[in-house]
Amino acid sequence: MTIIARRLAGHLARGIVMILVVATITFFIVRSIPGDPVAANVQKLIEQGMAPEAAEQATRVLYGFQPKGSLWEQYTDYMTGLLTFDLGQSVTHAGAPVTDVLAEAAKWTVLPVLAGTLLSFLVGIILGVYAAIKRSGKLGDALAISGSLLHGVPQYVLGLLLSAVFATLIPILPADGPVDILYEPGFNAGYIASLFDHAVLPVATYALAAYGGWILAMKSSVVTVLGDDFILAAELRGMKRSIIFRYIARNAILPLFTILALSLGLLLGGAVFIERIFNYPGLGLLLIESITMRDYALMGGAFLLITVAIIVANILADLFYSVIDPRVRSGEEVSA
Amino acid sequence: MSVLLESSSTSAAMRRNFWAGVWRVMKRKPSRMVGVVLMAGFVFMGAFGPMFYPDPLPRDPNLITRPPSWQHWLGTDDQGRDVIALVVTGSRYVLLAALVTAVITVVVGAGIGLFAGFKRGRWDSVLMRLTDMKLTIPGLPLLLVLSTVWKFGSAVQMGLVLGLLSWGGVARAVRSQTLSLRERGFIEAARGLGLSTTHIVGKELLPSMAPYIAMNMLIAITGGVYAQVGLFFLGVLPYESNNWGQMLNTAVFRSGALTVPSALGYLLGPLLAILLLTLAIVLVVDAMDEIFNPRLREE
């Protein structure tokens, strides 16, 4: 247990350093943007007919700060704000705290990403085992090729194709927004059915985009296990094929769990395309909107949150792996 | 003299054997031939394609956003320009940027990987910590944030930025290859002979890793295409010149290709180009895999 605790401490320290680095990057990017956003806003309000003092006051309320003091002071202000989860206020969302805006958007990203990834994981590993066992046959070959192709095609191509086919050519699924506006939000059948309907295409895109990776990873993992001595021994002892199959699957799947945790984190970053295509109000769309609207506090916050998700996924992947695979643990003990 | 002749004739024979092997691998699966032909087609399109079309492309106000027809196989855009002509003239930006991306990715990645793996020790841990950090920061969101500061004006600039953001994976992979290679007999022998590090890395390590690096470069090209087309598609970059991402963006968000079926051709043009390029690279990498990993051939 102490080894796992020590690993966790090391990961946490590294994760915190990473978060500080990313926060610093966003801070300096926002500061180096040509045309000070605050000054630009004051200018805009004056042009709209506001008195200069009033415009400055309104801007101060809007941004929650007026850049003053040295760069270093601004930087320490920003960093102390981070410690208390204060990421500033969003300009486009009527001055709401960035943390609230992010929390609202996160649920629209996390659930579809989770559903799509788990779906593709299940289908991918089952077909991956098949592709590995029948790898010299026609069907196995076809599965592997389909995996390489889908793995190679970018998410937005899949999303656009799905949308073109199932929302435009054969309009059977909605492709715009997370829900129909005519339903009352809440726990009623119409609203939930509409949520579900609107989630089908985004979830299918996540699933299709990830499926290729799973089938390839599972195939190569199974091929490695097939050559292991214990499989040969089981075969020689005349064990039933179904039992051998279970041995193979169980051993081959271990390394994939690590990738599963990692990919969940990475997908949050990739959600940008799918959310833009299907107009799904998650973190990715929020990031795009904050960039086009030049809402810098929100932009920095969304970028930071996506990075934190990846760091957390990395830590979980490593810990999870050392918990489920005793070989990793014992190896550590010997070296420690 | 005789020694020289002998060695040159054996290397010629080896080369002949190599090309015979390449030919055999190609013949075994015709799909690989398709990949090579497609790839040659894309190179030709990027290099010479724009010469076949007038610049700027003719606009026709009577032919705005038309569905596919005999004159315009994939229809026309919202200014009455032929979609295929747009795909061809737009390919140069995309392919050039992707090539620059791939070269930088591979040169920086392989350089760092080789150096870290060969030197080991403190340099290794510093460089790998840096690589891990680079790999952790999400690439696309970082690019989006950077797009508020940089304008990615030309294709070369675009490739430069993308390349500097994507060497992480190659560096890790090359390092682990180097770590395993440096324990092999021939490298140890070279070190025992007291050959210089540059000689060992340049003449012994690099050649045995060249195929691997070449495959990584092909994969980096697709990565470069996806990233830049994606950035333009999202519409965060200013309209610079005609390219596939720009086409996707206008098709989807201005011409409503996803709601008006007559604009679908406009969307399909760049999508088909991306799909075919992916297919070409996947097939060629598959062939290279078998050429350079003879063990796979016996299957």
mmCIF file of N, CA and C in Angstrom, chain A residues 14 17-18 22 25 29 32-33 135 141 148-149 152-154 156-157 160-161 163-164 168-169 269 272-273 276-277 287-288 291 294 299 303 306-307 310-311 314, chain B residues 29 129 133 136-138 140-142 144-149 151 225-226 229-230 233-234 236 248 252-253 257-258 261 264 267-268 271 274-275 278-279 282 299:
data_model
loop_
_atom_site.group_PDB
_atom_site.id
_atom_site.type_symbol
_atom_site.label_atom_id
_atom_site.label_comp_id
_atom_site.label_asym_id
_atom_site.label_seq_id
_atom_site.Cartn_x
_atom_site.Cartn_y
_atom_site.Cartn_z
ATOM 1 N N ARG A 14 3.783 15.972 -9.735
ATOM 2 C CA ARG A 14 4.004 16.259 -11.152
ATOM 3 C C ARG A 14 2.772 16.912 -11.783
ATOM 4 N N VAL A 17 2.604 20.570 -10.886
ATOM 5 C CA VAL A 17 3.565 21.338 -11.690
ATOM 6 C C VAL A 17 2.995 21.578 -13.090
ATOM 7 N N MET A 18 2.416 20.526 -13.672
ATOM 8 C CA MET A 18 1.833 20.650 -15.012
ATOM 9 C C MET A 18 0.746 21.723 -15.039
ATOM 10 N N VAL A 22 0.624 25.062 -17.338
ATOM 11 C CA VAL A 22 -0.445 25.393 -18.287
ATOM 12 C C VAL A 22 -1.101 26.730 -17.914
ATOM 13 N N ILE A 25 1.127 29.409 -19.091
ATOM 14 C CA ILE A 25 1.037 29.591 -20.550
ATOM 15 C C ILE A 25 -0.194 30.417 -20.899
ATOM 16 N N ILE A 29 -0.352 34.036 -22.734
ATOM 17 C CA ILE A 29 -1.009 34.165 -24.041
ATOM 18 C C ILE A 29 -2.057 35.272 -23.986
ATOM 19 N N SER A 32 -0.469 38.603 -23.996
ATOM 20 C CA SER A 32 0.269 39.017 -25.192
ATOM 21 C C SER A 32 -0.644 39.182 -26.400
ATOM 22 N N ILE A 33 -1.942 38.989 -26.202
ATOM 23 C CA ILE A 33 -2.848 39.135 -27.327
ATOM 24 C C ILE A 33 -2.805 40.568 -27.851
ATOM 25 N N ARG A 135 -6.530 -14.024 -37.767
ATOM 26 C CA ARG A 135 -5.792 -12.965 -38.459
ATOM 27 C C ARG A 135 -5.312 -13.347 -39.842
ATOM 28 N N ASP A 141 -8.787 -10.128 -41.594
ATOM 29 C CA ASP A 141 -8.076 -9.121 -42.370
ATOM 30 C C ASP A 141 -8.958 -7.888 -42.572
ATOM 31 N N SER A 148 -7.781 0.041 -39.058
ATOM 32 C CA SER A 148 -6.746 1.014 -39.455
ATOM 33 C C SER A 148 -7.386 2.234 -40.081
ATOM 34 N N LEU A 149 -8.381 1.996 -40.927
ATOM 35 C CA LEU A 149 -8.995 3.132 -41.623
ATOM 36 C C LEU A 149 -9.724 4.043 -40.647
ATOM 37 N N GLY A 152 -7.521 5.940 -38.608
ATOM 38 C CA GLY A 152 -6.795 6.982 -39.308
ATOM 39 C C GLY A 152 -7.630 8.199 -39.657
ATOM 40 N N VAL A 153 -8.944 8.025 -39.742
ATOM 41 C CA VAL A 153 -9.788 9.136 -40.180
ATOM 42 C C VAL A 153 -10.061 10.081 -39.012
ATOM 43 N N PRO A 154 -9.953 11.376 -39.228
ATOM 44 C CA PRO A 154 -10.197 12.294 -38.113
ATOM 45 C C PRO A 154 -11.669 12.340 -37.710
ATOM 46 N N TYR A 156 -13.699 14.734 -37.177
ATOM 47 C CA TYR A 156 -14.652 15.623 -37.835
ATOM 48 C C TYR A 156 -15.139 15.076 -39.164
ATOM 49 N N VAL A 157 -14.294 14.269 -39.838
ATOM 50 C CA VAL A 157 -14.750 13.652 -41.083
ATOM 51 C C VAL A 157 -15.887 12.674 -40.782
ATOM 52 N N LEU A 160 -19.042 14.668 -39.797
ATOM 53 C CA LEU A 160 -19.703 15.318 -40.931
ATOM 54 C C LEU A 160 -20.389 14.289 -41.819
ATOM 55 N N LEU A 161 -19.725 13.129 -42.019
ATOM 56 C CA LEU A 161 -20.342 12.096 -42.853
ATOM 57 C C LEU A 161 -21.612 11.572 -42.197
ATOM 58 N N SER A 163 -23.489 13.056 -40.073
ATOM 59 C CA SER A 163 -24.502 14.102 -40.104
ATOM 60 C C SER A 163 -25.098 14.228 -41.498
ATOM 61 N N ALA A 164 -24.242 14.167 -42.523
ATOM 62 C CA ALA A 164 -24.739 14.285 -43.894
ATOM 63 C C ALA A 164 -25.678 13.142 -44.239
ATOM 64 N N THR A 168 -29.274 14.672 -43.158
ATOM 65 C CA THR A 168 -29.600 15.413 -44.367
ATOM 66 C C THR A 168 -30.193 14.510 -45.453
ATOM 67 N N LEU A 169 -29.449 13.473 -45.829
ATOM 68 C CA LEU A 169 -29.923 12.607 -46.914
ATOM 69 C C LEU A 169 -31.105 11.763 -46.475
ATOM 70 N N GLY A 269 -10.515 16.846 -24.942
ATOM 71 C CA GLY A 269 -9.911 17.829 -25.818
ATOM 72 C C GLY A 269 -10.425 17.702 -27.245
ATOM 73 N N VAL A 272 -14.034 19.121 -29.171
ATOM 74 C CA VAL A 272 -14.230 20.382 -29.877
ATOM 75 C C VAL A 272 -14.945 20.178 -31.211
ATOM 76 N N PHE A 273 -14.434 19.229 -32.012
ATOM 77 C CA PHE A 273 -14.994 19.039 -33.354
ATOM 78 C C PHE A 273 -16.433 18.553 -33.291
ATOM 79 N N ARG A 276 -18.828 21.099 -32.138
ATOM 80 C CA ARG A 276 -19.045 22.155 -33.125
ATOM 81 C C ARG A 276 -19.985 21.657 -34.228
ATOM 82 N N ILE A 277 -19.772 20.434 -34.673
ATOM 83 C CA ILE A 277 -20.595 19.903 -35.761
ATOM 84 C C ILE A 277 -22.044 19.746 -35.312
ATOM 85 N N LEU A 287 -15.102 26.469 -25.594
ATOM 86 C CA LEU A 287 -13.758 26.957 -25.916
ATOM 87 C C LEU A 287 -13.775 27.741 -27.229
ATOM 88 N N ILE A 288 -14.445 27.175 -28.247
ATOM 89 C CA ILE A 288 -14.524 27.851 -29.543
ATOM 90 C C ILE A 288 -15.223 29.198 -29.397
ATOM 91 N N ILE A 291 -13.183 31.799 -27.829
ATOM 92 C CA ILE A 291 -12.129 32.318 -28.710
ATOM 93 C C ILE A 291 -12.708 33.298 -29.729
ATOM 94 N N ARG A 294 -13.653 36.383 -28.003
ATOM 95 C CA ARG A 294 -12.546 36.977 -27.254
ATOM 96 C C ARG A 294 -12.886 37.117 -25.768
ATOM 97 N N MET A 299 -11.823 31.398 -21.907
ATOM 98 C CA MET A 299 -10.919 30.622 -22.742
ATOM 99 C C MET A 299 -9.848 29.943 -21.890
ATOM 100 N N PHE A 303 -9.483 25.811 -21.256
ATOM 101 C CA PHE A 303 -8.226 25.145 -21.603
ATOM 102 C C PHE A 303 -7.632 24.456 -20.383
ATOM 103 N N ILE A 306 -9.642 21.275 -19.438
ATOM 104 C CA ILE A 306 -9.364 20.145 -20.331
ATOM 105 C C ILE A 306 -8.017 19.517 -19.977
ATOM 106 N N THR A 307 -7.025 20.376 -19.674
ATOM 107 C CA THR A 307 -5.707 19.844 -19.307
ATOM 108 C C THR A 307 -5.767 19.083 -17.987
ATOM 109 N N ILE A 310 -6.988 15.646 -18.408
ATOM 110 C CA ILE A 310 -5.995 14.719 -18.954
ATOM 111 C C ILE A 310 -5.005 14.290 -17.881
ATOM 112 N N ILE A 311 -4.593 15.247 -17.052
ATOM 113 C CA ILE A 311 -3.632 14.908 -15.991
ATOM 114 C C ILE A 311 -4.252 13.907 -15.023
ATOM 115 N N ASN A 314 -4.377 10.527 -16.520
ATOM 116 C CA ASN A 314 -3.048 9.905 -16.498
ATOM 117 C C ASN A 314 -2.770 9.258 -15.159
ATOM 118 N N LYS B 29 -0.549 -8.126 -52.184
ATOM 119 C CA LYS B 29 -1.833 -7.462 -51.910
ATOM 120 C C LYS B 29 -1.970 -6.283 -52.858
ATOM 121 N N ARG B 129 11.141 14.253 -19.266
ATOM 122 C CA ARG B 129 10.167 15.011 -18.483
ATOM 123 C C ARG B 129 9.508 16.065 -19.369
ATOM 124 N N MET B 133 5.595 16.317 -20.562
ATOM 125 C CA MET B 133 4.818 17.534 -20.360
ATOM 126 C C MET B 133 4.156 17.936 -21.678
ATOM 127 N N THR B 136 1.289 15.799 -22.467
ATOM 128 C CA THR B 136 0.114 15.943 -21.606
ATOM 129 C C THR B 136 -0.746 17.126 -22.023
ATOM 130 N N ILE B 137 -0.098 18.230 -22.418
ATOM 131 C CA ILE B 137 -0.891 19.399 -22.798
ATOM 132 C C ILE B 137 -1.679 19.059 -24.057
ATOM 133 N N PRO B 138 -3.009 19.190 -24.011
ATOM 134 C CA PRO B 138 -3.812 18.786 -25.161
ATOM 135 C C PRO B 138 -3.521 19.646 -26.387
ATOM 136 N N LEU B 140 -4.883 20.073 -29.606
ATOM 137 C CA LEU B 140 -5.868 20.887 -30.323
ATOM 138 C C LEU B 140 -6.322 22.101 -29.524
ATOM 139 N N PRO B 141 -6.721 21.931 -28.252
ATOM 140 C CA PRO B 141 -7.082 23.127 -27.477
ATOM 141 C C PRO B 141 -5.950 24.145 -27.406
ATOM 142 N N LEU B 142 -4.698 23.661 -27.279
ATOM 143 C CA LEU B 142 -3.573 24.594 -27.235
ATOM 144 C C LEU B 142 -3.476 25.371 -28.551
ATOM 145 N N LEU B 144 -5.900 26.025 -30.568
ATOM 146 C CA LEU B 144 -7.007 26.984 -30.619
ATOM 147 C C LEU B 144 -6.662 28.232 -29.825
ATOM 148 N N VAL B 145 -6.105 28.014 -28.622
ATOM 149 C CA VAL B 145 -5.751 29.159 -27.795
ATOM 150 C C VAL B 145 -4.665 29.980 -28.489
ATOM 151 N N LEU B 146 -3.677 29.268 -29.081
ATOM 152 C CA LEU B 146 -2.599 29.975 -29.777
ATOM 153 C C LEU B 146 -3.110 30.768 -30.973
ATOM 154 N N SER B 147 -4.204 30.302 -31.567
ATOM 155 C CA SER B 147 -4.701 30.984 -32.759
ATOM 156 C C SER B 147 -5.158 32.416 -32.456
ATOM 157 N N THR B 148 -5.346 32.727 -31.166
ATOM 158 C CA THR B 148 -5.694 34.112 -30.838
ATOM 159 C C THR B 148 -4.466 35.013 -30.932
ATOM 160 N N VAL B 149 -3.275 34.422 -30.867
ATOM 161 C CA VAL B 149 -2.046 35.221 -30.918
ATOM 162 C C VAL B 149 -1.391 35.139 -32.289
ATOM 163 N N LYS B 151 -1.339 34.012 -36.406
ATOM 164 C CA LYS B 151 -2.318 33.945 -37.485
ATOM 165 C C LYS B 151 -2.062 32.803 -38.455
ATOM 166 N N VAL B 225 -2.245 17.065 -41.826
ATOM 167 C CA VAL B 225 -3.427 17.393 -42.627
ATOM 168 C C VAL B 225 -4.642 17.570 -41.717
ATOM 169 N N TYR B 226 -4.838 16.602 -40.824
ATOM 170 C CA TYR B 226 -6.024 16.665 -39.965
ATOM 171 C C TYR B 226 -6.045 17.923 -39.122
ATOM 172 N N VAL B 229 -6.602 21.180 -41.355
ATOM 173 C CA VAL B 229 -7.951 21.204 -41.923
ATOM 174 C C VAL B 229 -8.956 21.433 -40.803
ATOM 175 N N GLY B 230 -8.727 20.770 -39.661
ATOM 176 C CA GLY B 230 -9.616 20.931 -38.525
ATOM 177 C C GLY B 230 -9.650 22.367 -38.020
ATOM 178 N N PHE B 233 -11.554 24.391 -40.402
ATOM 179 C CA PHE B 233 -12.960 23.995 -40.351
ATOM 180 C C PHE B 233 -13.667 24.652 -39.162
ATOM 181 N N LEU B 234 -12.992 24.691 -38.018
ATOM 182 C CA LEU B 234 -13.620 25.279 -36.836
ATOM 183 C C LEU B 234 -13.842 26.781 -37.007
ATOM 184 N N VAL B 236 -11.622 29.299 -36.586
ATOM 185 C CA VAL B 236 -10.950 30.221 -35.678
ATOM 186 C C VAL B 236 -9.818 30.974 -36.378
ATOM 187 N N LEU B 248 -14.529 23.160 -46.022
ATOM 188 C CA LEU B 248 -15.446 22.491 -45.087
ATOM 189 C C LEU B 248 -16.199 23.531 -44.259
ATOM 190 N N VAL B 252 -20.229 23.955 -44.441
ATOM 191 C CA VAL B 252 -21.096 23.596 -43.324
ATOM 192 C C VAL B 252 -21.752 24.822 -42.703
ATOM 193 N N PHE B 253 -20.952 25.867 -42.445
ATOM 194 C CA PHE B 253 -21.500 26.954 -41.638
ATOM 195 C C PHE B 253 -22.025 28.133 -42.459
ATOM 196 N N ALA B 257 -24.454 23.061 -45.816
ATOM 197 C CA ALA B 257 -24.387 21.775 -46.514
ATOM 198 C C ALA B 257 -25.076 20.671 -45.730
ATOM 199 N N LEU B 258 -25.242 20.861 -44.424
ATOM 200 C CA LEU B 258 -25.869 19.807 -43.640
ATOM 201 C C LEU B 258 -27.391 19.960 -43.582
ATOM 202 N N PRO B 261 -29.500 19.779 -49.119
ATOM 203 C CA PRO B 261 -28.817 18.702 -49.839
ATOM 204 C C PRO B 261 -28.073 19.171 -51.099
ATOM 205 N N LEU B 264 -24.378 19.545 -50.671
ATOM 206 C CA LEU B 264 -23.631 18.397 -50.151
ATOM 207 C C LEU B 264 -22.332 18.153 -50.908
ATOM 208 N N LEU B 267 -19.427 19.841 -49.567
ATOM 209 C CA LEU B 267 -18.894 19.221 -48.361
ATOM 210 C C LEU B 267 -18.121 17.955 -48.710
ATOM 211 N N LEU B 268 -18.665 17.193 -49.672
ATOM 212 C CA LEU B 268 -18.068 15.890 -49.983
ATOM 213 C C LEU B 268 -16.699 16.021 -50.638
ATOM 214 N N LEU B 271 -13.972 16.225 -48.052
ATOM 215 C CA LEU B 271 -14.033 15.004 -47.241
ATOM 216 C C LEU B 271 -13.443 13.826 -48.000
ATOM 217 N N ILE B 274 -9.679 13.999 -48.116
ATOM 218 C CA ILE B 274 -9.052 13.585 -46.861
ATOM 219 C C ILE B 274 -9.116 12.070 -46.705
ATOM 220 N N LEU B 275 -10.278 11.499 -47.034
ATOM 221 C CA LEU B 275 -10.424 10.049 -46.897
ATOM 222 C C LEU B 275 -9.448 9.311 -47.804
ATOM 223 N N THR B 278 -5.917 9.544 -46.470
ATOM 224 C CA THR B 278 -5.753 8.624 -45.340
ATOM 225 C C THR B 278 -5.581 7.201 -45.832
ATOM 226 N N LEU B 279 -6.462 6.818 -46.765
ATOM 227 C CA LEU B 279 -6.415 5.462 -47.305
ATOM 228 C C LEU B 279 -5.045 5.205 -47.921
ATOM 229 N N VAL B 282 -2.435 4.813 -45.131
ATOM 230 C CA VAL B 282 -2.608 3.562 -44.381
ATOM 231 C C VAL B 282 -2.095 2.381 -45.197
ATOM 232 N N GLU B 299 3.760 -15.047 -41.787
ATOM 233 C CA GLU B 299 2.446 -15.342 -41.224
ATOM 234 C C GLU B 299 1.622 -16.309 -42.055
#
